[in-house]
């Protein structure tokens, strides 16, 4: 079955996470992704633990189904191969430090002149413009500098890192959006565009309510632990055997919650509106918990669910990977080895499209330079 | 200047965050976005604090530049208006509970038959398939159930919520990718597709290393506070006036760090390799902090930056909004009021595209039903 990006070729110079995360999504949508890697070492994540059968599970989880060729872009023969690939590709992706591509004579201006239809997607720590464009960054540097750490954690304790690398991942997702927008645009204009994504910019883009609060009140929000800063009740509560979440996002849900817990609070002026509930959130939590502490999480989740109130457990990742709803959505897929046997687990494709297949297996992640022969034959063919 | 999505019309039934975040990005890329809101109340976030001049800054931050019409989709006249809009739109977005659109006779099958070019983008808590498809969810429910909370926070303390609503935002970003892929696909097939995004699926998609670790080792990862779980030093350190980040991601950077701090540790077997440093991360942190505590964050950030070591401050959101690199990238924009005066601040568009304008102001967020006249005239026009 044809996928939405079938026939699109992505030449992927990126490594580690932000760029490869983008090309993974493009691959899941049907594009052919060719990793161009450094001879000898390749993508750094090939060496990231944990390993299985000598292969990195981390690398496999993000690079399944891609092809690999090792090229030294300072070597003339390899440059020749690379340029033949450029002539046949739709999209080039790179996440070098700004300036590296120009020093290789593969900067956007040169490429756009020679390959006007080529789309050029770049992701870097701070972007290709601005006073700090050339500085290096890792996920944690932009999580810290971009503000998300300052609103994550417990009140009056040190900020914590978001456990997933959202500094990289969100930037990779914006790069993916930019590539898709540029592919659509090319249908009308016939020309490629450059996409310049900054990991720091991408962190700002997800700050959401924090920008509104800071600019209107003058005071930046602090971490609020497990509570939403501007909706209540919207946080974790103790049952007799552990924590669960209640998210009553509007007055109607709050009223239902009061009925379900047999707590006569919805007419109380301290809790009658969401702004009032936010103001009195600590008291509200204690009043709700005085009820929930007497029974198990499972009891409350079943009871609140029956009443139509958003609720759920806090799951560890092993529980997530067994969650029936997750499995029913084909969100845990098998990554095959070279012999076609399941070797690793990876996240499925969350973009579910009608009339497009959603396979439950993914082709193997490539060995370094593992597709050289096939790629060279493609370059010599009539396409 | 033409944007990449100029000429595309989005009919947006979504409210709160995931859907509106998606249509905000589509609007920033040039699409016309028409919010279809409930008469009387409209989008719940119109009532979210903080307010300025009686308007919600939260609503303005996510709905700038959109148009609004209030329609009751159970009223015949309003249905007639809505169907005229469907006939002229490229994309319909909705984030109702699964089944609601079918009860309104606007389910995908009906719509696809009547408007074969229409793209239908849905985002819901758990998706349109699976045993729990019809259950409601909010951000925090999927952050908790999807596993990201279980890896965020301090060791041996209660898990915390990611301070930004990534349960909604990441789902909205995947919806945006799906819409863009479907628009591109429509160029070839002439037909629309349905996109079915589950907020829970989207949380799984960002778990990254946690899936690899859990499936290979059998043990799910725990929260590690502000430290990266498998790289060291890659965490926060105290200067004399506050916290900053050092992210020395490999041996070469660690050696540079030791030279810069005048700490003779790189030959010490306890710190010679990354696995050894991870094992002795607590001791390493104390040894580094014994040096950094004697001078300011600014001093260390300048010194480490000069040595090429990734570093940076932990910024509160007010500091982020003044960050010279952020400002140089046009990432803080003004949202105008109806009279064209700056009223609110919002995040800029992180998708920087060559040859496409990146305005530093955004048109006002609409009043509820504020564009009725204009929209009705458009429906009567020759388009």
XYZ file of C-alpha atoms in Angstrom:
766
model
C 0.000 0.000 0.000
C 1.291 3.432 -0.898
C 2.206 5.649 2.019
C 1.829 9.412 1.924
C 5.566 10.002 1.324
C 6.261 7.040 -0.968
C 8.761 8.132 -3.623
C 10.348 10.875 -1.496
C 14.075 10.415 -0.801
C 15.701 11.907 2.306
C 19.469 12.265 2.404
C 20.180 12.294 6.109
C 23.459 13.625 7.485
C 22.071 13.934 11.016
C 23.154 11.957 14.059
C 22.187 11.358 17.688
C 18.549 12.399 18.242
C 16.859 15.565 16.927
C 17.564 14.931 13.225
C 17.198 11.124 13.293
C 13.886 11.510 15.158
C 12.639 13.701 12.281
C 13.793 11.275 9.574
C 12.257 8.363 11.507
C 8.843 10.031 11.219
C 9.396 10.798 7.533
C 10.388 7.147 7.050
C 7.284 5.961 8.907
C 5.262 8.113 6.476
C 6.848 6.216 3.566
C 9.940 8.205 2.582
C 13.222 6.457 1.742
C 15.823 7.623 4.281
C 19.531 7.264 3.514
C 21.872 7.924 6.439
C 25.203 9.342 5.314
C 27.576 8.499 8.169
C 31.206 9.136 9.100
C 33.424 6.227 8.019
C 34.580 4.079 10.918
C 32.325 5.427 13.681
C 29.028 6.445 12.162
C 26.197 7.830 14.267
C 27.357 8.252 17.909
C 24.253 6.419 19.121
C 25.529 3.151 17.608
C 27.633 3.095 20.814
C 24.787 3.989 23.240
C 23.754 1.281 25.735
C 21.836 -0.948 26.180
C 23.002 -3.498 23.599
C 21.463 -6.716 22.358
C 23.413 -9.037 20.058
C 26.103 -6.363 19.911
C 23.674 -3.754 18.542
C 22.415 -0.635 20.319
C 18.708 -0.801 21.127
C 18.699 2.992 21.243
C 20.070 3.249 17.690
C 17.644 0.601 16.404
C 14.678 2.352 18.009
C 15.255 5.548 16.046
C 16.949 4.364 12.854
C 14.883 1.334 11.827
C 14.212 1.020 8.131
C 16.841 3.574 7.112
C 19.704 2.785 4.735
C 23.353 3.632 5.453
C 26.364 4.655 3.439
C 29.638 5.847 4.982
C 31.143 8.853 3.225
C 34.011 11.221 4.055
C 32.767 14.550 2.747
C 36.368 15.828 2.540
C 37.346 13.029 0.118
C 36.871 13.777 -3.591
C 35.465 10.394 -4.599
C 33.038 10.432 -1.706
C 32.009 13.996 -2.542
C 31.281 12.852 -6.064
C 29.022 10.086 -4.740
C 27.348 12.509 -2.343
C 26.637 14.986 -5.145
C 25.070 12.281 -7.286
C 22.845 11.490 -4.330
C 21.952 15.169 -3.887
C 20.851 15.331 -7.526
C 18.402 12.474 -6.912
C 17.106 13.416 -3.464
C 14.174 15.537 -2.372
C 15.386 16.530 1.091
C 18.791 16.951 2.747
C 18.881 16.937 6.557
C 21.844 18.013 8.700
C 22.483 18.848 12.349
C 26.083 20.032 12.248
C 27.270 23.121 14.064
C 26.303 26.128 11.849
C 29.120 26.832 9.392
C 30.226 23.223 8.883
C 28.189 22.732 5.703
C 29.521 26.011 4.266
C 33.112 24.886 4.927
C 32.321 21.695 2.982
C 30.951 23.893 0.143
C 27.515 22.409 0.795
C 25.917 25.494 2.328
C 22.323 26.344 1.435
C 23.216 29.039 -1.124
C 25.464 26.700 -3.096
C 23.093 23.778 -2.912
C 20.027 25.839 -3.800
C 21.759 27.132 -6.911
C 22.860 23.673 -8.058
C 19.795 21.706 -6.922
C 16.908 24.195 -6.923
C 14.281 21.592 -6.037
C 16.239 20.264 -3.052
C 14.776 21.004 0.397
C 17.422 21.632 3.070
C 16.453 20.951 6.682
C 18.839 21.963 9.462
C 18.499 21.548 13.209
C 21.065 23.033 15.607
C 21.313 24.093 19.234
C 20.643 27.781 18.764
C 19.755 28.119 15.067
C 21.682 29.509 12.092
C 21.218 33.172 13.055
C 21.656 35.297 16.189
C 24.688 36.077 18.373
C 25.148 32.514 19.631
C 24.459 30.617 16.415
C 27.806 28.818 16.496
C 27.693 27.554 20.091
C 27.231 23.853 20.794
C 24.237 22.556 22.750
C 22.863 19.319 24.064
C 19.325 18.516 25.107
C 19.861 19.495 28.707
C 21.391 22.868 27.861
C 18.232 23.922 25.993
C 15.851 22.355 28.527
C 17.593 24.524 31.150
C 17.995 27.705 29.152
C 14.598 27.461 27.436
C 12.653 27.588 30.683
C 10.951 24.187 30.846
C 13.184 23.060 33.737
C 12.227 26.163 35.731
C 8.584 25.021 35.716
C 9.225 21.287 36.209
C 9.794 19.791 39.656
C 8.626 20.475 43.161
C 8.071 23.876 44.712
C 11.067 25.056 46.754
C 13.302 22.256 45.488
C 15.818 22.303 42.653
C 14.377 22.072 39.109
C 14.504 18.711 37.359
C 15.079 17.644 33.777
C 12.141 16.306 31.763
C 12.883 12.559 31.682
C 12.459 12.331 27.908
C 14.858 14.366 25.762
C 12.285 16.908 24.669
C 15.048 19.401 23.856
C 15.920 17.193 20.909
C 12.568 15.586 20.202
C 10.417 18.705 19.925
C 13.053 20.304 17.672
C 13.037 17.187 15.480
C 9.252 17.352 15.271
C 9.349 20.991 14.157
C 11.952 20.048 11.552
C 9.570 17.364 10.309
C 6.742 19.907 10.055
C 9.032 22.278 8.169
C 10.066 19.545 5.706
C 6.429 18.573 5.077
C 5.410 22.225 4.593
C 8.319 22.722 2.189
C 7.410 19.569 0.209
C 3.842 20.876 -0.139
C 5.100 24.326 -1.091
C 7.385 22.777 -3.735
C 4.316 21.312 -5.440
C 3.254 24.885 -6.180
C 6.568 26.676 -6.644
C 8.830 23.930 -7.975
C 11.548 25.191 -5.600
C 13.099 23.921 -2.393
C 13.464 25.942 0.781
C 15.837 25.894 3.731
C 14.373 25.059 7.143
C 16.394 26.367 10.098
C 15.275 24.871 13.415
C 16.842 25.883 16.732
C 16.486 23.532 19.684
C 16.256 26.569 21.980
C 13.461 28.120 19.867
C 11.549 24.851 20.026
C 11.669 24.890 23.836
C 10.168 28.372 23.880
C 7.407 27.208 21.544
C 6.115 24.691 24.091
C 6.099 26.998 27.149
C 2.381 27.639 26.634
C 0.722 29.074 29.745
C 4.085 30.114 31.210
C 4.480 32.903 28.654
C 0.962 34.192 29.330
C 1.494 34.158 33.095
C 4.914 35.789 32.976
C 4.014 38.573 30.580
C 0.681 39.476 32.193
C 1.582 39.151 35.882
C 5.290 39.989 35.656
C 6.098 36.907 37.720
C 7.352 33.715 36.089
C 5.651 30.522 37.220
C 7.442 28.142 39.557
C 7.325 24.369 39.442
C 4.091 23.021 40.886
C 5.044 19.388 41.335
C 2.320 17.235 39.872
C -0.317 19.984 39.609
C -1.454 21.999 36.574
C -0.771 25.686 37.339
C -4.040 27.101 35.963
C -6.621 24.325 36.176
C -7.939 22.655 39.344
C -8.454 19.918 40.300
C -5.855 18.660 37.834
C -3.177 16.744 39.712
C -2.184 13.535 41.494
C -4.099 12.242 44.502
C -3.314 9.496 46.964
C -5.472 6.422 47.015
C -4.873 3.921 49.791
C -2.261 2.112 47.669
C -0.625 4.890 45.668
C -0.993 7.861 43.376
C -3.446 8.453 40.560
C -4.531 11.438 38.492
C -7.816 13.355 38.445
C -8.175 15.977 35.713
C -11.474 17.818 36.041
C -10.894 20.532 33.470
C -14.172 22.451 33.660
C -17.139 23.250 35.908
C -19.287 20.424 34.596
C -16.603 17.836 35.293
C -15.974 19.326 38.715
C -19.666 19.017 39.526
C -19.642 15.360 38.417
C -16.553 14.782 40.538
C -18.254 16.251 43.610
C -21.271 14.007 43.085
C -19.090 10.924 42.541
C -16.995 11.566 45.664
C -20.045 12.675 47.641
C -18.303 15.962 48.386
C -20.709 18.946 48.406
C -18.251 21.545 47.076
C -19.568 22.704 43.727
C -21.777 25.430 45.216
C -19.086 26.606 47.609
C -17.846 30.020 46.351
C -14.257 28.932 47.057
C -14.635 26.236 44.400
C -17.496 27.412 42.179
C -15.298 28.521 39.253
C -11.964 27.365 37.895
C -10.162 30.598 38.931
C -11.505 30.125 42.465
C -10.448 26.469 42.480
C -6.935 27.381 41.291
C -6.690 29.950 44.090
C -7.770 27.356 46.645
C -6.061 24.364 45.027
C -4.188 23.226 48.139
C -7.313 23.154 50.243
C -9.228 21.462 47.437
C -6.576 18.754 47.180
C -6.781 18.040 50.893
C -10.579 17.834 50.790
C -10.549 15.437 47.829
C -7.735 13.340 49.287
C -9.602 13.023 52.563
C -12.050 10.946 50.533
C -9.734 9.134 48.089
C -7.271 7.924 50.743
C -9.850 5.430 51.981
C -9.883 3.252 48.889
C -7.549 1.911 46.209
C -6.443 3.614 43.012
C -8.192 0.943 40.937
C -11.440 1.596 42.821
C -11.328 5.333 42.167
C -10.201 5.021 38.551
C -13.113 2.649 37.822
C -15.624 4.821 39.655
C -14.485 8.118 38.139
C -14.258 6.576 34.673
C -17.838 5.346 34.951
C -18.843 8.930 35.760
C -16.984 10.274 32.715
C -14.257 12.071 34.669
C -10.755 12.021 33.159
C -8.543 9.922 35.427
C -5.814 7.321 35.243
C -2.814 5.677 36.858
C 0.812 6.847 36.867
C 2.468 4.042 34.893
C 6.103 2.977 34.758
C 7.441 2.279 31.272
C 7.101 -1.518 31.557
C 3.417 -1.006 32.409
C 3.020 1.396 29.494
C 4.425 -1.206 27.101
C 1.756 -3.702 28.267
C -1.138 -1.190 28.306
C -4.045 -2.748 26.334
C -5.028 0.549 24.723
C -1.426 1.186 23.609
C -1.187 -2.331 22.173
C -4.599 -2.054 20.446
C -3.298 1.075 18.711
C -0.253 -0.767 17.318
C 2.032 1.600 19.230
C 4.648 -1.008 20.202
C 6.245 -2.432 17.075
C 8.949 -5.015 16.414
C 12.179 -3.925 14.804
C 13.580 -6.829 12.796
C 17.167 -7.951 12.504
C 18.852 -8.508 9.133
C 17.407 -12.014 9.018
C 13.858 -10.757 9.420
C 13.480 -11.870 13.042
C 12.105 -9.538 15.745
C 15.103 -8.077 17.593
C 14.007 -4.865 19.323
C 10.847 -3.054 20.381
C 10.175 0.507 19.283
C 7.393 3.064 19.393
C 4.865 2.749 16.581
C 3.839 5.614 14.338
C 1.347 7.859 16.180
C 0.143 9.411 12.895
C -2.727 7.070 12.015
C -4.001 7.841 8.485
C -7.060 6.312 6.828
C -6.306 4.127 3.804
C -2.619 3.894 4.695
C -1.089 0.739 6.142
C 0.217 0.801 9.714
C 2.625 -2.138 9.846
C 3.424 -3.739 13.186
C 7.026 -4.468 12.209
C 9.846 -2.218 11.097
C 12.764 -3.169 8.861
C 16.138 -3.468 10.594
C 18.298 -0.495 11.454
C 21.217 -0.435 9.019
C 24.760 -1.560 9.683
C 27.251 1.227 9.109
C 27.756 1.490 5.331
C 25.447 -1.509 5.014
C 23.644 -0.293 1.887
C 26.603 1.001 -0.136
C 26.170 -1.447 -3.028
C 22.451 -0.859 -3.353
C 22.893 2.919 -3.205
C 25.658 2.944 -5.819
C 23.492 0.813 -8.143
C 20.626 3.275 -7.653
C 22.930 6.160 -8.616
C 23.956 4.374 -11.833
C 20.380 3.409 -12.729
C 17.850 5.419 -14.709
C 16.200 6.083 -11.337
C 4.839 37.500 0.964
C 3.218 34.132 0.341
C 3.522 31.597 3.131
C 3.750 27.883 2.506
C 0.083 27.291 3.401
C -1.444 30.451 1.919
C -4.826 29.574 0.396
C -5.471 26.593 2.689
C -8.606 26.900 4.866
C -8.844 25.061 8.189
C -12.272 24.600 9.766
C -11.388 24.181 13.409
C -13.853 22.637 15.851
C -11.124 22.020 18.429
C -10.836 23.663 21.817
C -8.450 23.921 24.769
C -4.908 22.950 23.672
C -3.967 19.957 21.480
C -6.130 20.923 18.493
C -5.699 24.704 18.811
C -1.908 24.224 19.113
C -2.002 22.353 15.789
C -4.104 25.006 14.057
C -1.863 27.743 15.485
C 1.118 26.197 13.688
C -0.911 25.786 10.480
C -1.941 29.444 10.828
C 1.671 30.512 11.380
C 2.485 28.664 8.135
C -0.117 30.796 6.326
C -3.394 28.851 6.504
C -6.706 30.594 7.242
C -8.084 29.117 10.467
C -11.779 29.458 11.323
C -12.737 28.450 14.856
C -16.265 27.070 15.065
C -17.248 27.567 18.696
C -20.161 26.724 20.955
C -22.594 29.651 21.199
C -22.422 31.444 24.529
C -19.246 29.934 25.949
C -16.894 29.161 23.122
C -13.468 27.648 23.710
C -13.005 26.820 27.434
C -9.657 28.614 27.440
C -11.414 31.977 26.962
C -11.993 31.627 30.723
C -8.408 30.620 31.623
C -6.407 33.115 33.715
C -4.482 35.357 33.569
C -6.593 38.095 31.970
C -5.698 41.476 30.525
C -8.409 43.941 29.516
C -10.909 41.177 30.217
C -9.274 38.793 27.724
C -7.453 35.567 28.497
C -3.741 35.779 27.731
C -3.695 31.990 27.453
C -6.411 32.029 24.776
C -4.696 34.852 22.892
C -1.344 33.045 22.964
C -2.710 30.041 21.096
C -5.553 31.479 19.013
C -4.042 34.645 17.569
C -4.946 35.350 13.966
C -7.793 32.837 13.867
C -11.386 33.782 12.980
C -14.430 32.768 15.047
C -18.014 31.870 14.338
C -20.394 30.450 16.946
C -22.543 27.601 15.651
C -24.847 25.108 17.311
C -24.323 21.963 15.262
C -27.716 20.622 16.396
C -29.555 23.634 14.914
C -30.635 23.291 11.264
C -29.701 26.793 10.137
C -26.306 26.500 11.773
C -25.777 23.081 10.225
C -26.519 24.591 6.851
C -23.878 27.275 7.434
C -21.430 24.650 8.665
C -21.954 22.487 5.577
C -21.343 25.439 3.285
C -18.074 25.972 5.155
C -17.162 22.290 4.795
C -17.628 22.535 1.037
C -15.098 25.384 0.899
C -12.522 24.116 3.381
C -9.422 21.958 2.954
C -9.133 20.593 6.472
C -11.580 19.920 9.307
C -10.094 19.572 12.803
C -11.954 18.213 15.813
C -11.064 17.007 19.300
C -14.421 15.757 20.525
C -14.830 12.486 22.324
C -14.905 9.715 19.629
C -18.505 9.195 18.481
C -19.640 12.815 18.856
C -19.079 13.659 15.189
C -20.961 10.512 14.101
C -23.935 11.496 16.273
C -23.940 14.862 14.510
C -23.884 12.995 11.160
C -20.469 14.492 10.516
C -18.442 11.314 10.933
C -15.541 10.623 8.583
C -17.449 8.185 6.347
C -20.266 10.665 5.711
C -17.954 13.594 5.222
C -15.558 11.711 2.967
C -18.428 10.720 0.691
C -19.831 14.243 0.465
C -16.533 16.148 0.457
C -13.956 13.742 -0.957
C -11.134 16.311 -0.952
C -11.679 17.284 2.689
C -8.949 16.213 5.137
C -10.273 15.270 8.566
C -7.910 15.624 11.509
C -8.978 14.271 14.892
C -7.125 14.336 18.189
C -8.528 12.587 21.239
C -7.286 11.205 24.524
C -6.947 7.590 23.484
C -7.644 7.594 19.725
C -10.632 6.447 17.679
C -9.890 2.717 18.052
C -9.089 0.341 20.900
C -11.005 -0.660 24.045
C -10.842 2.773 25.664
C -11.474 4.911 22.584
C -14.466 6.648 24.118
C -12.874 7.646 27.421
C -12.056 11.296 28.068
C -8.525 12.445 28.847
C -6.635 15.583 29.604
C -2.938 16.324 29.406
C -2.118 15.105 32.849
C -3.927 11.798 32.427
C -1.741 10.888 29.436
C 1.471 12.277 30.975
C 0.798 9.930 33.892
C -0.404 6.899 31.972
C 2.054 7.313 29.082
C 5.128 6.959 31.288
C 6.840 10.347 31.053
C 5.933 11.226 34.666
C 7.517 7.982 35.869
C 10.912 9.170 34.549
C 10.583 12.844 35.578
C 11.357 14.091 39.087
C 13.718 13.212 41.888
C 14.745 9.737 42.859
C 12.669 8.398 45.789
C 10.170 11.268 45.678
C 6.743 11.489 44.027
C 6.774 11.848 40.239
C 6.143 15.316 38.861
C 4.302 16.595 35.850
C 6.301 18.102 32.986
C 5.664 21.817 33.534
C 4.544 22.354 29.945
C 1.466 20.448 28.763
C 3.358 18.048 26.528
C 0.449 15.580 26.653
C -1.509 18.033 24.525
C 1.305 19.759 22.709
C 3.080 16.695 21.308
C -0.280 15.274 20.162
C -1.092 18.589 18.478
C 2.289 18.506 16.749
C 1.658 14.987 15.425
C -1.768 16.119 14.204
C -0.049 18.976 12.385
C 2.394 16.512 10.765
C -0.528 14.309 9.742
C -2.414 17.243 8.195
C 0.666 18.352 6.268
C 1.319 14.798 5.037
C -2.337 14.482 3.976
C -2.237 17.829 2.138
C 0.840 16.641 0.259
C -0.763 13.286 -0.455
C -3.889 15.053 -1.782
C -1.742 16.739 -4.422
C -1.163 13.297 -5.893
C -4.430 11.491 -5.168
C -6.984 14.302 -5.174
C -8.539 12.749 -2.053
C -8.597 13.650 1.610
C -7.685 11.312 4.453
C -8.647 11.004 8.081
C -5.898 11.522 10.674
C -6.560 9.882 14.044
C -4.157 11.077 16.758
C -4.263 9.725 20.312
C -2.682 11.819 23.066
C -1.613 8.593 24.786
C 0.063 7.280 21.607
C 1.943 10.547 21.295
C 3.371 10.184 24.810
C 4.686 6.742 23.954
C 6.312 8.162 20.835
C 8.578 10.460 22.878
C 9.774 7.916 25.471
C 12.975 7.377 23.482
C 15.729 5.697 25.551
C 13.179 4.490 28.135
C 11.716 1.951 25.687
C 15.166 0.641 24.768
C 16.222 0.336 28.419
C 12.978 -1.313 29.547
C 12.730 -3.856 26.749
C 16.410 -4.876 26.796
C 17.094 -4.860 30.549
C 13.582 -5.670 31.796
C 13.756 -2.798 34.284
C 12.032 0.510 33.604
C 14.114 3.630 34.268
C 13.434 5.798 37.339
C 13.562 9.586 37.574
C 17.090 10.974 37.946
C 16.352 14.555 39.001
C 18.363 16.981 36.915
C 20.909 14.424 35.719
C 21.014 12.545 32.414
C 20.648 8.839 33.215
C 23.487 7.600 30.992
C 25.923 10.483 30.463
C 28.125 12.241 33.080
C 28.790 15.002 33.817
C 25.497 16.075 32.279
C 23.554 17.856 35.008
C 23.115 20.996 37.082
C 25.855 22.485 39.278
C 25.816 25.284 41.830
C 27.709 28.487 41.174
C 27.947 31.019 43.993
C 24.693 32.649 42.833
C 22.632 29.760 41.458
C 22.400 26.715 39.255
C 23.776 26.151 35.781
C 24.202 23.180 33.452
C 27.347 21.440 32.267
C 26.819 18.871 29.501
C 30.143 17.183 28.761
C 28.853 14.469 26.478
C 32.117 12.646 25.671
C 35.691 12.023 26.879
C 37.153 14.912 24.909
C 34.723 17.386 26.445
C 35.381 15.945 29.919
C 39.115 16.433 29.457
C 38.546 20.024 28.388
C 36.307 20.513 31.415
C 39.016 19.210 33.785
C 41.583 21.564 32.265
C 39.194 24.523 32.443
C 38.282 23.868 36.094
C 41.893 22.967 36.989
C 40.640 19.617 38.320
C 43.077 16.739 37.605
C 40.415 14.034 37.175
C 40.636 12.854 33.594
C 43.366 10.276 34.344
C 41.625 9.054 37.499
C 40.221 5.571 36.744
C 36.982 6.498 38.548
C 36.349 9.131 35.881
C 38.345 8.025 32.831
C 35.397 6.752 30.796
C 31.740 7.726 30.538
C 30.513 4.455 32.132
C 32.916 5.062 35.056
C 31.735 8.657 35.380
C 28.085 7.593 35.365
C 28.876 5.084 38.129
C 30.603 7.761 40.205
C 28.349 10.623 39.203
C 27.540 11.748 42.769
C 31.192 12.003 43.744
C 32.013 13.692 40.441
C 29.288 16.261 41.028
C 30.661 17.094 44.480
C 34.223 17.450 43.158
C 33.138 19.751 40.340
C 30.857 21.753 42.615
C 33.684 22.242 45.123
C 35.265 24.363 42.379
C 32.188 25.992 40.820
C 30.688 27.167 44.129
C 33.414 29.798 44.471
C 32.360 31.903 41.512
C 29.219 33.070 39.736
C 27.234 31.229 37.088
C 28.073 33.956 34.570
C 31.787 33.456 35.271
C 31.628 29.711 34.680
C 29.340 29.895 31.663
C 31.706 32.388 30.001
C 34.772 30.332 30.855
C 33.310 26.978 29.783
C 31.842 28.468 26.619
C 35.249 29.844 25.668
C 36.599 26.290 26.066
C 33.863 24.891 23.799
C 32.030 22.998 26.540
C 28.196 22.933 26.246
C 26.855 24.902 29.203
C 24.159 27.360 30.094
C 21.983 28.820 32.801
C 18.705 27.465 34.129
C 16.471 30.335 33.175
C 13.133 31.319 34.610
C 10.567 32.247 31.997
C 11.043 36.011 32.439
C 14.749 35.508 31.721
C 13.941 33.336 28.708
C 11.733 36.091 27.293
C 14.692 38.544 27.518
C 17.333 36.090 26.209
C 19.237 37.859 23.398
C 19.443 34.705 21.274
C 15.697 34.084 21.634
C 14.959 37.714 20.713
C 17.375 37.629 17.773
C 15.437 34.638 16.435
C 12.089 36.534 16.587
C 10.757 33.967 19.029
C 8.785 36.434 21.188
C 6.065 38.099 19.143
C 3.357 40.671 19.903
C -0.279 39.652 19.661
C -2.343 42.694 18.705
C -5.725 43.725 20.035
C -8.633 44.555 17.726
C -7.319 48.095 17.370
C -3.942 46.903 16.174
C -2.097 47.686 19.388
C 0.236 45.152 21.058
C -1.753 43.443 23.802
C -0.102 40.105 24.577
C 3.187 38.316 24.061
C 3.330 34.864 22.459
C 5.885 32.406 21.193
C 7.081 33.023 17.651
C 7.068 30.381 14.941
C 10.042 28.028 15.396
C 9.791 26.802 11.779
C 12.108 29.277 10.061
C 11.814 28.886 6.275
C 13.962 30.649 3.688
C 12.075 33.072 1.452
C 9.074 33.137 3.770
C 8.292 36.115 5.993
C 8.561 35.687 9.765
C 6.444 38.544 11.129
C 7.078 39.817 14.641
C 3.394 40.554 15.263
C 0.328 38.360 15.174
C -3.244 39.455 14.454
C -5.630 39.500 17.427
C -7.296 36.407 18.801
C -10.960 36.510 17.802
C -13.884 37.464 19.989
C -16.435 34.675 20.208
C -18.451 34.793 16.971
C -16.439 37.876 16.063
C -16.083 37.042 12.368
C -19.624 35.878 11.614
C -20.394 38.612 9.093
C -17.139 38.164 7.210
C -17.539 34.380 7.123
C -21.140 34.544 5.884
C -20.084 36.964 3.135
C -17.302 34.555 2.137
C -19.836 31.720 1.892
C -22.052 33.801 -0.406
C -19.174 34.959 -2.565
C -17.697 33.234 -5.604
C -14.829 32.279 -3.272
